């Protein structure tokens, strides 16, 4: 998938944010400008600046339709409120009719699996553990369900519920579309990394369940599937099946 604007192919860029170095992904449909953010975990100003620059460079009418969250730990949700409020305010100022496939009039829908909602609501408490002050989180607009499909412009996503790192942890699958230059991709959050896996010493974590879900739900995907973790470099399903020390 191309990462440069001004083309007929999807825009896929990473903004690395915060002291935890979370990979916030920006995915833009070149046909509509409809945009998805995945895990806007920190430094909302940095994310907003990148969105503004992309809009200028691409000439597309960027509209953030969703903020997808792979789970609700603070390094993946810490920038959500400010980014969301900015996007919603800008759309109102621009008088862009904020529509969505879910039939709501609200732009920038916050999406998370319901089993992580209790962690999401603990954002202020999570911040206190690290000396970080947060406002209360905004309401969740959409609860992911396992296997559901969401279309954003011409981009097609599906949800894999992969609990273990957290009870409501999900992986977001972006389906291949050669016309848009999209390679089959999996945004794995903190479930699977290059050469490693997520920690399981936090709220509601389950190491055995995480390993089972990686083997049964991720390693059964096509080996060429690109894996884009919440931290660190990209990898592939095939590479992790063969080389990840937790499974070999």
CSV table of C-alpha atoms in Angstrom, one decimal:
chain,number,residue,atom,x,y,z
A,1,UNK,CA,0.0,0.0,0.0
A,2,UNK,CA,1.4,3.4,-0.9
A,3,UNK,CA,2.2,5.8,1.8
A,4,UNK,CA,2.4,8.9,-0.4
A,5,UNK,CA,-0.5,11.1,-1.3
A,6,UNK,CA,-1.5,12.4,-4.8
A,7,UNK,CA,-2.2,9.0,-6.3
A,8,UNK,CA,-5.1,6.7,-7.0
A,9,UNK,CA,-3.9,4.3,-4.3
A,10,UNK,CA,-4.8,4.3,-0.7
A,11,UNK,CA,-2.8,6.3,1.8
A,12,UNK,CA,-1.3,4.4,4.6
A,13,UNK,CA,0.9,6.3,7.1
A,14,UNK,CA,2.2,5.7,10.6
A,15,UNK,CA,2.6,8.3,13.2
A,16,UNK,CA,4.6,7.0,16.1
A,17,UNK,CA,3.3,8.7,19.3
A,18,UNK,CA,4.1,9.0,22.9
A,19,UNK,CA,6.7,7.6,25.3
A,20,UNK,CA,5.4,4.1,24.6
A,21,UNK,CA,6.0,4.7,20.8
A,22,UNK,CA,2.5,3.5,19.7
A,23,UNK,CA,2.0,3.2,16.0
A,24,UNK,CA,-1.0,5.3,15.1
A,25,UNK,CA,-2.1,4.4,11.6
A,26,UNK,CA,-3.8,6.7,9.2
A,27,UNK,CA,-5.7,5.0,6.3
A,28,UNK,CA,-7.3,7.1,3.6
A,29,UNK,CA,-9.5,6.0,0.7
A,30,UNK,CA,-8.3,7.8,-2.5
A,31,UNK,CA,-11.8,7.7,-4.0
A,32,UNK,CA,-13.6,9.5,-1.2
A,33,UNK,CA,-11.1,10.8,1.3
A,34,UNK,CA,-12.8,8.8,4.0
A,35,UNK,CA,-10.3,8.1,6.7
A,36,UNK,CA,-9.7,5.6,9.5
A,37,UNK,CA,-7.4,6.2,12.5
A,38,UNK,CA,-6.2,3.1,14.4
A,39,UNK,CA,-5.0,3.6,17.9
A,40,UNK,CA,-4.5,7.4,18.3
A,41,UNK,CA,-2.7,6.7,21.6
A,42,UNK,CA,-0.9,10.0,22.4
A,43,UNK,CA,0.3,13.3,21.1
A,44,UNK,CA,-3.0,14.3,19.5
A,45,UNK,CA,-1.4,17.5,18.1
A,46,UNK,CA,1.1,15.4,16.1
A,47,UNK,CA,-1.7,13.3,14.7
A,48,UNK,CA,-3.9,16.3,13.8
A,49,UNK,CA,-0.9,18.0,12.1
A,50,UNK,CA,-0.3,14.9,10.0
A,51,UNK,CA,-4.0,14.8,9.0
A,52,UNK,CA,-3.9,18.5,8.0
A,53,UNK,CA,-0.7,17.9,6.0
A,54,UNK,CA,-2.2,14.9,4.2
A,55,UNK,CA,-5.3,16.9,3.3
A,56,UNK,CA,-3.2,19.6,1.8
A,57,UNK,CA,-0.8,17.3,-0.1
A,58,UNK,CA,-3.5,14.9,-1.4
A,59,UNK,CA,-6.1,17.4,-2.3
A,60,UNK,CA,-8.7,14.9,-0.9
A,61,UNK,CA,-11.6,16.1,1.3
A,62,UNK,CA,-10.3,14.0,4.3
A,63,UNK,CA,-13.1,13.0,6.6
A,64,UNK,CA,-12.2,10.8,9.6
A,65,UNK,CA,-15.0,8.3,9.8
A,66,UNK,CA,-13.7,6.1,12.5
A,67,UNK,CA,-11.2,5.9,15.3
A,68,UNK,CA,-10.6,2.1,15.6
A,69,UNK,CA,-9.0,0.9,18.8
A,70,UNK,CA,-7.4,-2.5,19.1
A,71,UNK,CA,-7.7,-2.4,22.9
A,72,UNK,CA,-8.1,0.2,25.7
A,73,UNK,CA,-4.7,0.6,27.3
A,74,UNK,CA,-3.7,4.2,27.8
A,75,UNK,CA,-1.0,4.2,25.1
A,76,UNK,CA,-3.6,3.3,22.5
A,77,UNK,CA,-6.5,5.6,23.6
A,78,UNK,CA,-4.7,8.5,25.2
A,79,UNK,CA,-5.1,10.9,22.3
A,80,UNK,CA,-8.6,9.8,21.3
A,81,UNK,CA,-10.6,12.5,23.0
A,82,UNK,CA,-8.6,15.4,21.6
A,83,UNK,CA,-8.3,14.1,18.1
A,84,UNK,CA,-12.0,13.2,18.0
A,85,UNK,CA,-13.1,16.6,19.3
A,86,UNK,CA,-10.9,18.4,16.8
A,87,UNK,CA,-12.2,16.3,13.9
A,88,UNK,CA,-15.9,16.8,14.9
A,89,UNK,CA,-15.4,20.6,15.3
A,90,UNK,CA,-13.7,20.9,11.9
A,91,UNK,CA,-16.4,19.0,10.1
A,92,UNK,CA,-19.1,21.3,11.7
A,93,UNK,CA,-17.1,24.4,10.7
A,94,UNK,CA,-16.8,23.1,7.1
A,95,UNK,CA,-20.5,22.2,7.1
A,96,UNK,CA,-19.6,18.7,5.7
A,97,UNK,CA,-22.6,16.5,6.1
A,98,UNK,CA,-21.2,14.0,8.6
A,99,UNK,CA,-22.6,10.6,7.5
A,100,UNK,CA,-21.5,7.1,8.2
A,101,UNK,CA,-22.4,3.5,7.3
A,102,UNK,CA,-23.8,3.1,10.8
A,103,UNK,CA,-26.5,5.6,10.2
A,104,UNK,CA,-25.4,8.1,12.8
A,105,UNK,CA,-25.0,11.9,12.2
A,106,UNK,CA,-21.8,11.9,14.3
A,107,UNK,CA,-18.4,11.9,12.5
A,108,UNK,CA,-15.2,10.3,13.9
A,109,UNK,CA,-16.9,7.3,15.5
A,110,UNK,CA,-15.0,5.8,18.4
A,111,UNK,CA,-15.0,2.0,18.0
A,112,UNK,CA,-13.8,-0.5,20.6
A,113,UNK,CA,-14.8,-4.0,21.7
A,114,UNK,CA,-17.3,-3.9,24.6
A,115,UNK,CA,-15.2,-6.2,26.8
A,116,UNK,CA,-12.5,-3.5,27.0
A,117,UNK,CA,-14.9,-0.8,28.0
A,118,UNK,CA,-14.1,-1.1,31.7
A,119,UNK,CA,-10.4,-0.5,30.9
A,120,UNK,CA,-11.4,2.4,28.6
A,121,UNK,CA,-13.4,4.0,31.4
A,122,UNK,CA,-10.3,3.6,33.7
A,123,UNK,CA,-8.2,6.0,31.5
A,124,UNK,CA,-7.7,8.6,34.3
A,125,UNK,CA,-6.6,5.8,36.7
A,126,UNK,CA,-4.3,4.3,34.1
A,127,UNK,CA,-2.8,7.8,33.7
A,128,UNK,CA,-2.2,8.2,37.4
A,129,UNK,CA,-0.1,5.0,37.4
A,130,UNK,CA,2.3,6.8,35.0
A,131,UNK,CA,1.9,10.4,36.3
A,132,UNK,CA,-0.2,11.4,33.3
A,133,UNK,CA,-3.3,13.5,33.6
A,134,UNK,CA,-6.3,12.7,31.3
A,135,UNK,CA,-9.8,14.0,31.0
A,136,UNK,CA,-12.7,11.5,31.1
A,137,UNK,CA,-12.9,9.6,27.8
A,138,UNK,CA,-15.7,10.3,25.3
A,139,UNK,CA,-18.5,7.8,25.0
A,140,UNK,CA,-17.9,4.8,22.7
A,141,UNK,CA,-20.0,5.1,19.5
A,142,UNK,CA,-19.6,1.6,18.2
A,143,UNK,CA,-18.8,-1.8,19.8
A,144,UNK,CA,-16.9,-4.1,17.6
A,145,UNK,CA,-18.3,-7.6,17.2
A,146,UNK,CA,-16.2,-10.6,16.1
A,147,UNK,CA,-16.3,-11.1,12.4
A,148,UNK,CA,-18.1,-7.9,11.5
A,149,UNK,CA,-17.2,-6.0,8.3
A,150,UNK,CA,-16.9,-2.3,8.1
A,151,UNK,CA,-16.5,-0.4,4.8
A,152,UNK,CA,-14.9,3.1,4.8
A,153,UNK,CA,-15.0,4.5,1.3
A,154,UNK,CA,-13.7,1.7,-0.9
A,155,UNK,CA,-11.7,0.1,1.9
A,156,UNK,CA,-13.0,-3.0,3.6
A,157,UNK,CA,-12.1,-3.9,7.2
A,158,UNK,CA,-13.1,-6.9,9.3
A,159,UNK,CA,-12.7,-7.5,13.0
A,160,UNK,CA,-11.1,-10.5,14.8
A,161,UNK,CA,-11.7,-10.7,18.5
A,162,UNK,CA,-8.4,-11.9,19.9
A,163,UNK,CA,-8.6,-11.6,23.7
A,164,UNK,CA,-5.5,-12.4,25.8
A,165,UNK,CA,-3.5,-9.2,26.1
A,166,UNK,CA,-6.9,-7.6,27.2
A,167,UNK,CA,-10.4,-9.1,27.3
A,168,UNK,CA,-11.6,-7.0,24.4
A,169,UNK,CA,-8.5,-7.0,22.3
A,170,UNK,CA,-9.1,-7.1,18.6
A,171,UNK,CA,-7.1,-7.3,15.4
A,172,UNK,CA,-8.3,-5.2,12.5
A,173,UNK,CA,-8.0,-6.9,9.1
A,174,UNK,CA,-7.7,-4.7,6.0
A,175,UNK,CA,-8.7,-6.7,2.9
A,176,UNK,CA,-6.6,-6.8,-0.2
A,177,UNK,CA,-7.7,-4.5,-3.0
A,178,UNK,CA,-5.2,-4.4,-5.9
A,179,UNK,CA,-7.0,-1.4,-7.6
A,180,UNK,CA,-6.3,0.7,-4.5
A,181,UNK,CA,-2.8,-0.7,-3.9
A,182,UNK,CA,-3.9,-2.4,-0.7
A,183,UNK,CA,-2.1,-5.5,0.5
A,184,UNK,CA,-3.8,-7.9,2.8
A,185,UNK,CA,-3.0,-6.5,6.2
A,186,UNK,CA,-3.6,-7.2,9.9
A,187,UNK,CA,-3.4,-4.4,12.5
A,188,UNK,CA,-2.5,-6.6,15.5
A,189,UNK,CA,-2.4,-4.1,18.3
A,190,UNK,CA,-0.5,-5.6,21.2
A,191,UNK,CA,-1.4,-9.2,20.5
A,192,UNK,CA,1.4,-10.0,18.1
A,193,UNK,CA,4.7,-8.2,17.4
A,194,UNK,CA,7.7,-9.0,15.3
A,195,UNK,CA,9.4,-11.7,17.2
A,196,UNK,CA,7.3,-11.3,20.3
A,197,UNK,CA,3.8,-11.2,21.8
A,198,UNK,CA,1.8,-8.9,24.1
A,199,UNK,CA,2.2,-8.8,27.9
A,200,UNK,CA,-0.4,-10.6,30.0
A,201,UNK,CA,0.0,-9.0,33.5
A,202,UNK,CA,-2.6,-6.3,33.1
A,203,UNK,CA,-6.4,-6.2,33.7
A,204,UNK,CA,-8.2,-9.2,32.5
A,205,UNK,CA,-5.2,-10.6,30.6
A,206,UNK,CA,-4.9,-14.3,29.9
A,207,UNK,CA,-1.7,-15.7,28.4
A,208,UNK,CA,-3.0,-19.1,27.4
A,209,UNK,CA,-6.0,-17.5,25.6
A,210,UNK,CA,-3.7,-15.0,23.8
A,211,UNK,CA,-1.4,-17.8,22.5
A,212,UNK,CA,-4.5,-19.8,21.4
A,213,UNK,CA,-5.9,-16.9,19.5
A,214,UNK,CA,-2.6,-16.1,17.8
A,215,UNK,CA,-2.3,-19.7,16.7
A,216,UNK,CA,-6.0,-20.3,15.8
A,217,UNK,CA,-7.0,-16.8,14.4
A,218,UNK,CA,-3.8,-15.1,13.2
A,219,UNK,CA,-1.5,-18.0,12.1
A,220,UNK,CA,-4.4,-19.4,10.0
A,221,UNK,CA,-4.4,-16.3,7.8
A,222,UNK,CA,-2.5,-16.3,4.5
A,223,UNK,CA,1.2,-16.3,5.2
A,224,UNK,CA,1.8,-13.2,3.0
A,225,UNK,CA,-0.5,-11.2,5.2
A,226,UNK,CA,1.3,-8.1,6.4
A,227,UNK,CA,1.2,-7.7,10.2
A,228,UNK,CA,1.3,-4.2,11.6
A,229,UNK,CA,1.7,-4.2,15.3
A,230,UNK,CA,0.8,-1.5,17.8
A,231,UNK,CA,4.5,-1.0,18.5
A,232,UNK,CA,7.7,-1.7,16.5
A,233,UNK,CA,8.2,-2.8,12.9
A,234,UNK,CA,6.0,-4.6,10.6
A,235,UNK,CA,6.2,-8.4,9.9
A,236,UNK,CA,4.1,-11.1,8.3
A,237,UNK,CA,2.0,-14.0,9.4
A,238,UNK,CA,4.4,-16.5,7.7
A,239,UNK,CA,7.5,-15.0,9.3
A,240,UNK,CA,6.0,-15.1,12.8
A,241,UNK,CA,4.8,-18.7,12.3
A,242,UNK,CA,8.3,-19.7,11.4
A,243,UNK,CA,10.5,-17.4,13.6
A,244,UNK,CA,8.6,-16.1,16.6
A,245,UNK,CA,10.4,-17.6,19.6
A,246,UNK,CA,7.1,-17.9,21.6
A,247,UNK,CA,5.9,-20.5,19.1
A,248,UNK,CA,9.2,-22.1,17.9
